[in-house]
Structure formats: structure tokens, C-alpha cells
Amino acid sequence: MSQLTSSEINIALLTLGGLVLGLGLLSGWLKERLFLSDPLIALVVGVLLSPSVFGLIDLAHWGKPEMILEQGARLAIAIQVMGVALRLPKAYPFQHWRILSVLLGLLMPLMWLISGLLVYLLLGLPFWVAMLVGAVITPTDPVVSTSVVTGKVAEQNLPERIRHTISAESAANDGLAYPFVLLPILILTKPPQEALLHWLTKTLLWEVGAAVVMGALIGYLAGRLLQWAETKQTLEKESFLAYTVALSLAVLGLVKLLGSDGILAVFAAGITFDMVVGGRDRAEEENVQEAVDRFFTLYIFVLLGLYLPWQQWFELGWKGLLLVVAILLLRRLPAVLLLRPLLGRLRGMQDALFLGWFGPIGVAALFYAFLSVRQTGVEEPWIIGSLVICASILVHGCTAVPLAKLYGKQHR
């Protein structure tokens, strides 16, 4: 394997710093005038730097690309779900538990089933391999969703009920996708009875249930400690942001070391932390939080662009393109319309259409794709998943502003 060069390091630093600076200056103009989202621009930058185009950065020089992308995605998700938890109104999941129960308890299994069956029918893969691919692309993505529901256009045209629902769902289902992904993995790697027992006990009880409890407890304790530090005046105001980022990383690492779902625990920690420390004037803190989120999450799209499996995509042929179209149109929208009577304030047709369309696929799918490959040795979750991820970043990113403005125009 070739060695990493100092020029590649400097190009990487220039890329990340320049990208964040450039988007900080031009992001609003690019979104409103050219309909280009931040994740899409970062992805294109990665493609241009990759060996397939200009060859300025080869991810293989940095180590094992699969591990870099898996762990990079895991870090990006943790930072982003904490940002979502802090951005939501205080105790939002508890106040809106009915609609979240529908989105997570009914819509999410339907999305998994539809996605898996589409892969099975269109590509002819073995059933449980197809269901594994379907599970990988089931969760909606908080990183891509942020580009849809934040910013001037979204705030001027979309009501809070839509913006908060999309954000909360995308943050929660990233962690809750784990049992959907692990069930096919277990069936592909263990005897059926052993796989089912493992899934019902260890996965659901410990890796999901215990993750929520541990995350909530850690978030509560962190909030109380922050209040104590403020009371004793041992904490500088500028330390709040560093405190929340550190909380994300600490929970992610600790809970995973205990064998549970770190991503779900981070979201639970963020919710309870915000419940404890909420009520302060957080406008400036939220703006800084969003800036840090951008810095910590854009890099993963650059990394993805550096390592896209172009040859394997071409080998899928027209069936691959057909699958992408089917996934984007059928994975979520019909199920949301079916469940519309249960969506409370979002049961209106326009709300349901917007919610049904904007279920972007991104970093969470990337993380679960490489987790699946590592656990099973099956490459399809990465090959098919990466194709759907890129299509979603393109389509959902380019339609966010026009559809938000259309929604706003119809409700004026």
C-alpha cells in the first residue's frame, strides 16, 4: 500500500477548512439560487479529489477506507443527533410522543419492508441479503435533513411542526435502525433459533433499551453537573459548546464499550441534558452549535466522494437506476400517506406530502452499510447503499428549497 504524503495531508486540511469557510460565506446563496445543499457540494468536492478524477487524495493511503468511513460516519451521526436534540424544543419527544410513535413504530418497519422487497424483486438478491440492504437505507438522515429544515428559506416557509418532526424522526431512527440492520446480519451469520434469541434478548433489551436508559441518565447527570458548575462559577460561558460536543463523544464511546447502541444513547443524552439546562437564552449557542455541526459533519461527504464504487455501480446497469427511482418514490411517501390519519397536526395532505418526500438517506446508511459488510462479508449493502445515498443527497438536496418555497406560497 502506498504511503500517505504530506501533500495529501495539506490538501485534506485545505479542503476541509476551505469548504467550511466557503459554505459559511455562500451556503445561503448556493441553496436559494442554485439549489445546491452543503452535503451535495461536499460530495462533489470528494469526487473531484478522488483517484477517479484528479487523484489528489487516495483514501487508501490513510488506512483501511472501510474502517475510516464507518467510524467517520459514526462520529458525524453522534455530533449531529446531539445538535438536533439541543435544537428541538424542550422535552419535544415527550410532548409529541404520539406522532413519533407512528413514525418510528409503524412507518419505520414499513420503510424497511418496502425497501427490502424492492431490492429483492428488482435485483434478485437472496431474501435476507435484500432485507439487509433495505435495513441499511431505512433510517432518515439528520445530517442531510438539517440542510432541509434549517436556514432562512426553511424558517420562512416551513412551520415548526414540520421542521421539528423531520429533525426528531431523523435523529431517533438512526439509533433505532440498529435492530433492523442486526436481524438480517444475525440470520445470515447464525443458526435461525440462535439468531432470533440473540435479537430478542441482547439486541432489543440491551443494545436498544439499555442504550436509551444509559444515555438519558448520563445526559441528566451532565446537565446537573453543568448547573452545579454555573452555580459555583467554575464554568466559563464559552465552555458550553465544548461541553456538549464532549458529551456526545463521551456517551458514544462509553455506551459502545458497554456493548450497547452509542448513537441512540447520544440522542437520549441530548434530550435529557436539554431538559435539565433548557430555559436559557440559547439563540447564539444554537447558531454556534450549527456551525460546529457543519464542521464535524461535512467531512464525511468528502470521504464518501473519495471512495465511491463506480465500477460496481456500472455493473448494476439499468436495474440499479430503476432501483434508485423506486426507492426514492416508494420507500417512504406511500407509507406516510397511508398513515396520514394517525399523524395528528401533520395529517393535512400538503404536510404529509412534504414529510413523505423528505426522508433523505445519508450518513446513517453509510455507517450501517460498512457495519454490515464487516459483520457478513457481503458487499451489496455498500454498493447499493452508496448508490442510493448519492441519489438521495442529489435529489433531496436540490428539491429542498423549491419545495419549501412552494409549501410556503400555498400557505400564505
Coordinates of C-alpha atoms in Angstrom, one line a residue:
M1 CA 0.0 0.0 0.0
S2 CA 1.3 3.5 -0.9
Q3 CA 2.2 5.8 1.9
L4 CA 0.4 8.9 2.9
T5 CA 2.3 12.0 1.7
S6 CA 2.5 15.4 3.3
S7 CA 0.9 17.0 0.3
E8 CA -2.2 14.8 0.7
I9 CA -2.4 15.9 4.4
N10 CA -2.2 19.6 3.3
I11 CA -4.7 19.1 0.6
A12 CA -7.1 17.5 3.0
L13 CA -6.7 20.3 5.5
L14 CA -7.2 22.9 2.8
T15 CA -10.3 21.1 1.5
L16 CA -12.0 20.8 4.9
G17 CA -11.1 24.3 6.0
G18 CA -11.8 25.9 2.6
L19 CA -15.1 24.0 2.3
V20 CA -16.4 25.2 5.7
L21 CA -15.3 28.7 5.1
G22 CA -16.7 28.8 1.6
L23 CA -20.0 27.4 2.6
G24 CA -20.2 29.7 5.6
L25 CA -20.0 32.6 3.2
L26 CA -22.0 31.3 0.2
S27 CA -24.2 28.5 1.6
G28 CA -27.4 30.6 1.6
W29 CA -26.8 31.8 -2.0
L30 CA -26.0 28.4 -3.3
K31 CA -29.1 26.9 -1.7
E32 CA -31.5 29.6 -2.8
R33 CA -30.2 30.3 -6.3
L34 CA -28.6 27.0 -7.5
F35 CA -30.5 24.6 -5.1
L36 CA -27.2 23.1 -4.0
S37 CA -27.1 21.7 -0.5
D38 CA -24.0 21.6 1.7
P39 CA -23.8 17.7 1.6
L40 CA -24.0 17.7 -2.2
I41 CA -21.2 20.2 -2.6
A42 CA -19.0 18.3 -0.1
L43 CA -19.7 15.1 -2.0
V44 CA -18.8 16.6 -5.4
V45 CA -15.5 18.0 -3.8
G46 CA -14.7 14.5 -2.7
V47 CA -15.3 13.0 -6.1
L48 CA -13.1 15.7 -7.8
L49 CA -10.3 15.0 -5.4
S50 CA -10.6 11.2 -5.7
P51 CA -8.4 8.9 -7.8
S52 CA -11.2 8.6 -10.3
V53 CA -10.9 12.3 -11.3
F54 CA -7.9 14.4 -10.3
G55 CA -6.2 11.9 -8.0
L56 CA -5.2 14.4 -5.4
I57 CA -6.2 12.2 -2.4
D58 CA -6.3 8.5 -2.2
L59 CA -8.2 7.3 0.9
A60 CA -6.3 4.0 0.9
H61 CA -3.1 5.9 1.8
W62 CA -4.8 6.9 5.1
G63 CA -5.5 3.4 6.2
K64 CA -8.4 0.9 5.6
P65 CA -11.0 3.0 3.8
E66 CA -13.9 0.9 5.0
M67 CA -12.9 1.5 8.7
I68 CA -12.3 5.2 8.1
L69 CA -15.7 5.7 6.6
E70 CA -17.5 3.6 9.2
Q71 CA -16.0 5.3 12.2
G72 CA -16.1 8.7 10.5
A73 CA -19.9 8.2 9.8
R74 CA -20.4 7.1 13.4
L75 CA -18.7 10.3 14.7
A76 CA -20.7 12.5 12.3
I77 CA -24.0 11.0 13.4
A78 CA -23.2 11.4 17.1
I79 CA -22.4 15.1 16.7
Q80 CA -25.5 15.7 14.6
V81 CA -28.0 13.9 16.7
M82 CA -26.8 15.8 19.7
G83 CA -27.2 19.0 17.7
V84 CA -30.7 18.0 16.8
A85 CA -31.6 17.2 20.5
L86 CA -30.4 20.6 21.6
R87 CA -32.2 22.4 18.7
L88 CA -35.6 20.8 19.4
P89 CA -37.9 22.5 21.9
K90 CA -37.5 21.3 25.5
A91 CA -39.0 17.8 26.1
Y92 CA -40.1 17.6 22.5
P93 CA -40.2 13.8 22.3
F94 CA -42.4 13.6 25.4
Q95 CA -44.8 16.2 24.2
H96 CA -45.1 14.7 20.7
W97 CA -44.8 11.1 21.6
R98 CA -47.9 10.1 19.6
I99 CA -46.6 11.2 16.2
L100 CA -43.1 10.0 16.9
S101 CA -44.5 6.6 17.9
V102 CA -46.2 6.4 14.5
L103 CA -43.1 7.5 12.6
L104 CA -40.8 5.2 14.5
G105 CA -43.1 2.3 15.4
L106 CA -45.1 2.0 12.2
L107 CA -43.5 4.0 9.4
M108 CA -40.0 2.7 10.0
P109 CA -40.8 -1.0 9.8
L110 CA -42.9 -0.3 6.6
M111 CA -39.9 1.5 5.1
W112 CA -37.7 -1.4 5.9
L113 CA -40.1 -3.9 4.4
I114 CA -40.7 -1.8 1.2
S115 CA -37.0 -1.1 0.7
G116 CA -36.0 -4.8 1.2
L117 CA -38.7 -6.1 -1.1
L118 CA -37.8 -3.6 -3.8
V119 CA -34.1 -4.8 -3.7
Y120 CA -35.3 -8.4 -3.7
L121 CA -37.7 -8.0 -6.6
L122 CA -35.6 -5.7 -8.8
L123 CA -32.1 -7.1 -8.2
G124 CA -32.9 -10.7 -7.4
L125 CA -30.6 -10.9 -4.4
P126 CA -31.2 -13.6 -1.7
F127 CA -34.1 -12.5 0.5
W128 CA -32.2 -11.8 3.7
V129 CA -29.4 -10.0 1.8
A130 CA -32.0 -7.8 0.2
M131 CA -33.6 -7.2 3.6
L132 CA -30.2 -6.2 5.0
V133 CA -29.8 -3.7 2.2
G134 CA -33.3 -2.5 2.9
A135 CA -32.5 -2.0 6.6
V136 CA -29.3 -0.1 5.8
I137 CA -31.2 2.5 3.8
T138 CA -34.2 2.7 6.1
P139 CA -33.2 5.4 8.5
T140 CA -33.6 9.0 7.5
D141 CA -30.5 11.1 8.0
P142 CA -30.1 14.0 10.4
V143 CA -27.1 15.5 8.6
V144 CA -28.9 15.7 5.2
S145 CA -32.2 16.6 7.0
T146 CA -30.5 19.6 8.6
S147 CA -30.0 21.1 5.1
V148 CA -33.7 20.7 4.5
V149 CA -35.1 22.1 7.7
T150 CA -32.6 24.8 8.7
G151 CA -31.7 28.1 7.1
K152 CA -33.6 31.2 6.1
V153 CA -35.7 29.6 3.4
A154 CA -36.9 26.7 5.7
E155 CA -37.6 29.1 8.6
Q156 CA -39.6 31.5 6.4
N157 CA -41.7 28.8 4.6
L158 CA -42.0 25.7 6.8
P159 CA -43.9 25.6 10.0
E160 CA -42.1 24.4 13.1
R161 CA -44.3 21.3 13.3
I162 CA -42.7 20.0 10.0
R163 CA -39.2 21.1 10.8
H164 CA -39.1 19.7 14.3
T165 CA -40.8 16.4 13.2
I166 CA -38.3 15.7 10.4
S167 CA -35.4 16.5 12.7
A168 CA -36.6 14.5 15.7
E169 CA -37.5 11.5 13.5
S170 CA -34.2 11.5 11.7
A171 CA -32.2 11.7 14.9
A172 CA -34.2 9.0 16.7
N173 CA -34.4 6.5 13.8
D174 CA -30.6 6.5 13.3
G175 CA -30.2 4.6 16.5
L176 CA -33.4 2.6 16.2
A177 CA -32.3 1.3 12.8
Y178 CA -29.8 -0.9 14.6
P179 CA -32.2 -3.8 15.4
F180 CA -33.5 -3.7 11.8
V181 CA -29.9 -4.0 10.5
L182 CA -28.8 -6.6 13.0
L183 CA -31.7 -9.0 12.4
P184 CA -30.6 -9.8 8.8
I185 CA -27.0 -9.9 9.9
L186 CA -27.7 -12.5 12.6
I187 CA -29.8 -14.6 10.3
L188 CA -27.1 -14.6 7.7
T189 CA -24.4 -15.5 10.2
K190 CA -26.0 -17.7 12.9
P191 CA -28.5 -20.6 13.0
P192 CA -32.1 -19.3 12.9
Q193 CA -33.1 -20.1 16.5
E194 CA -29.8 -18.7 17.9
A195 CA -30.2 -15.6 15.7
L196 CA -33.7 -14.9 16.9
L197 CA -32.9 -15.4 20.5
H198 CA -29.9 -13.1 20.3
W199 CA -32.0 -10.4 18.6
L200 CA -34.9 -10.6 21.1
T201 CA -32.7 -10.5 24.1
K202 CA -29.3 -8.9 23.6
T203 CA -30.3 -6.6 20.7
L204 CA -33.7 -5.3 21.8
L205 CA -33.2 -5.3 25.5
W206 CA -29.5 -4.3 25.9
E207 CA -28.4 -2.6 22.7
V208 CA -31.6 -0.6 22.3
G209 CA -33.5 -0.4 25.7
A210 CA -30.4 -0.1 27.8
A211 CA -28.9 2.5 25.4
V212 CA -31.9 4.8 26.0
V213 CA -31.7 4.4 29.7
M214 CA -27.9 4.9 29.9
G215 CA -28.0 7.8 27.6
A216 CA -30.8 9.5 29.5
L217 CA -29.1 9.0 32.8
I218 CA -25.8 10.4 31.6
G219 CA -27.5 13.4 30.0
Y220 CA -29.4 14.1 33.2
L221 CA -26.2 13.8 35.2
A222 CA -24.3 16.0 32.8
G223 CA -27.0 18.7 33.0
R224 CA -27.0 18.7 36.8
L225 CA -23.2 18.9 36.8
L226 CA -23.3 21.9 34.4
Q227 CA -25.9 23.6 36.6
W228 CA -23.6 23.0 39.6
A229 CA -20.6 24.4 37.8
E230 CA -22.6 27.5 36.8
T231 CA -23.8 28.0 40.4
K232 CA -20.2 27.7 41.7
Q233 CA -19.0 29.9 38.8
T234 CA -16.4 27.4 37.8
L235 CA -17.6 27.3 34.2
E236 CA -16.9 30.0 31.6
K237 CA -19.8 30.7 29.2
E238 CA -17.7 29.8 26.2
S239 CA -17.3 26.3 27.6
F240 CA -21.0 25.3 26.9
L241 CA -20.4 24.3 23.3
A242 CA -17.3 22.3 24.1
Y243 CA -19.3 20.7 26.9
T244 CA -22.0 19.4 24.6
V245 CA -19.5 18.2 21.9
A246 CA -17.5 16.4 24.6
L247 CA -20.8 14.9 26.0
S248 CA -21.6 13.5 22.5
L249 CA -18.2 11.8 22.2
A250 CA -18.1 10.5 25.8
V251 CA -21.5 8.9 25.5
L252 CA -20.7 7.5 22.1
G253 CA -17.6 5.8 23.4
L254 CA -18.7 4.7 26.8
V255 CA -22.0 3.1 25.8
K256 CA -20.4 1.3 22.9
L257 CA -17.7 0.0 25.2
L258 CA -20.5 -1.4 27.3
G259 CA -21.8 -3.2 24.2
S260 CA -24.9 -1.1 23.6
D261 CA -26.0 1.4 20.8
G262 CA -24.0 4.5 21.2
I263 CA -25.9 6.6 18.6
L264 CA -29.2 6.1 20.3
A265 CA -27.7 6.8 23.6
V266 CA -26.3 10.1 22.4
F267 CA -29.7 11.3 21.3
A268 CA -31.3 10.2 24.6
A269 CA -28.5 12.1 26.5
G270 CA -29.1 15.2 24.4
I271 CA -32.8 15.2 25.1
T272 CA -32.4 14.8 28.9
F273 CA -29.5 17.2 29.1
D274 CA -31.6 19.8 27.3
M275 CA -34.5 19.2 29.7
V276 CA -32.2 20.0 32.6
V277 CA -30.4 23.0 31.3
G278 CA -33.2 24.4 29.0
G279 CA -34.9 27.7 29.5
R280 CA -31.8 29.8 29.0
D281 CA -31.4 32.2 26.0
R282 CA -29.8 29.8 23.5
A283 CA -30.1 31.7 20.2
E284 CA -26.4 32.4 20.0
E285 CA -25.5 29.0 21.3
E286 CA -27.6 27.3 18.7
N287 CA -26.0 29.3 15.9
V288 CA -22.6 28.2 17.1
Q289 CA -23.8 24.7 17.6
E290 CA -24.9 24.6 13.9
A291 CA -21.5 25.9 12.8
V292 CA -19.7 23.2 14.7
D293 CA -22.2 20.6 13.4
R294 CA -21.3 21.7 9.9
F295 CA -17.5 21.4 10.6
F296 CA -17.8 18.0 12.1
T297 CA -20.2 16.5 9.5
L298 CA -19.3 17.9 6.1
Y299 CA -16.0 15.9 6.0
I300 CA -17.9 12.6 5.8
F301 CA -19.4 13.5 2.5
V302 CA -15.9 14.4 1.2
L303 CA -14.7 11.0 2.4
L304 CA -17.7 9.3 0.7
G305 CA -16.9 11.1 -2.6
L306 CA -13.3 9.8 -2.4
Y307 CA -14.3 6.2 -2.3
L308 CA -17.4 5.6 -4.4
P309 CA -17.6 2.2 -6.1
W310 CA -18.1 3.4 -9.6
Q311 CA -17.3 0.1 -11.3
Q312 CA -19.7 -1.9 -9.2
W313 CA -22.4 0.7 -9.9
F314 CA -21.9 0.3 -13.6
E315 CA -22.3 -3.4 -13.2
L316 CA -25.7 -3.0 -11.7
G317 CA -26.8 -1.5 -15.1
W318 CA -30.3 -0.2 -15.7
K319 CA -31.6 -2.3 -12.8
G320 CA -29.6 -0.1 -10.4
L321 CA -31.1 3.1 -11.8
L322 CA -34.6 1.6 -11.6
L323 CA -34.0 0.6 -8.0
V324 CA -32.9 4.1 -7.1
V325 CA -36.0 5.7 -8.6
A326 CA -38.2 3.1 -6.9
I327 CA -36.6 3.6 -3.6
L328 CA -36.9 7.4 -3.7
L329 CA -40.5 7.3 -4.8
L330 CA -41.9 4.2 -2.9
R331 CA -39.7 3.7 0.2
R332 CA -41.5 6.4 2.3
L333 CA -44.1 8.5 0.6
P334 CA -46.8 5.9 0.1
A335 CA -46.4 4.7 3.7
V336 CA -46.7 8.2 5.1
L337 CA -49.9 8.8 3.0
L338 CA -51.3 5.5 4.3
L339 CA -50.6 6.5 7.9
R340 CA -51.8 10.1 7.4
P341 CA -54.9 9.7 9.7
L342 CA -52.5 8.9 12.6
L343 CA -50.2 11.9 12.1
G344 CA -52.1 14.4 14.2
R345 CA -51.3 18.0 13.2
L346 CA -49.5 16.7 10.1
R347 CA -52.5 14.8 8.7
G348 CA -53.1 17.5 6.1
M349 CA -52.2 16.4 2.6
Q350 CA -49.5 19.0 2.0
D351 CA -47.9 18.3 5.3
A352 CA -48.0 14.6 4.6
L353 CA -46.5 15.0 1.1
F354 CA -43.7 17.1 2.4
L355 CA -42.9 14.8 5.3
G356 CA -43.2 11.8 3.0
W357 CA -40.9 13.1 0.4
F358 CA -38.1 14.4 2.7
G359 CA -36.8 11.2 4.3
P360 CA -33.2 11.6 3.0
I361 CA -30.7 8.8 3.1
G362 CA -27.2 9.7 4.2
V363 CA -24.6 9.2 6.8
A364 CA -26.6 6.7 8.9
A365 CA -26.9 4.4 5.9
L366 CA -23.2 4.8 5.3
F367 CA -22.4 3.7 8.8
Y368 CA -24.7 0.7 8.7
A369 CA -23.5 -0.3 5.2
F370 CA -19.9 -0.8 6.4
L371 CA -21.1 -2.3 9.7
S372 CA -23.0 -4.9 7.6
V373 CA -20.1 -5.6 5.3
R374 CA -17.8 -6.1 8.3
Q375 CA -20.2 -8.5 10.0
T376 CA -21.2 -10.5 7.0
G377 CA -18.6 -10.1 4.3
V378 CA -21.5 -9.3 1.8
E379 CA -20.6 -6.3 -0.4
E380 CA -24.2 -5.4 -1.6
P381 CA -25.1 -3.1 1.4
W382 CA -22.2 -0.9 0.5
I383 CA -22.5 -1.0 -3.3
I384 CA -26.3 -0.5 -3.4
G385 CA -26.4 1.7 -0.3
S386 CA -23.8 4.1 -1.6
L387 CA -25.7 4.5 -4.9
V388 CA -28.9 5.3 -3.1
I389 CA -27.2 7.6 -0.7
C390 CA -25.7 9.7 -3.5
A391 CA -29.0 9.8 -5.3
S392 CA -30.8 10.9 -2.2
I393 CA -28.2 13.7 -1.5
L394 CA -28.6 14.9 -5.0
V395 CA -32.4 14.7 -5.3
H396 CA -33.4 15.7 -1.8
G397 CA -30.8 18.4 -1.7
C398 CA -31.9 20.0 -4.9
T399 CA -35.6 19.9 -4.1
A400 CA -35.4 21.2 -0.6
V401 CA -35.5 24.9 -1.4
P402 CA -38.1 24.8 -4.3
L403 CA -40.5 22.6 -2.4
A404 CA -40.1 24.6 0.8
K405 CA -40.9 27.8 -1.1
L406 CA -43.9 26.1 -2.8
Y407 CA -45.2 25.0 0.6
G408 CA -44.8 28.5 1.9
K409 CA -46.6 30.0 -1.1
Q410 CA -49.5 27.7 -0.7
H411 CA -49.9 28.6 3.0
R412 CA -49.7 32.4 2.7

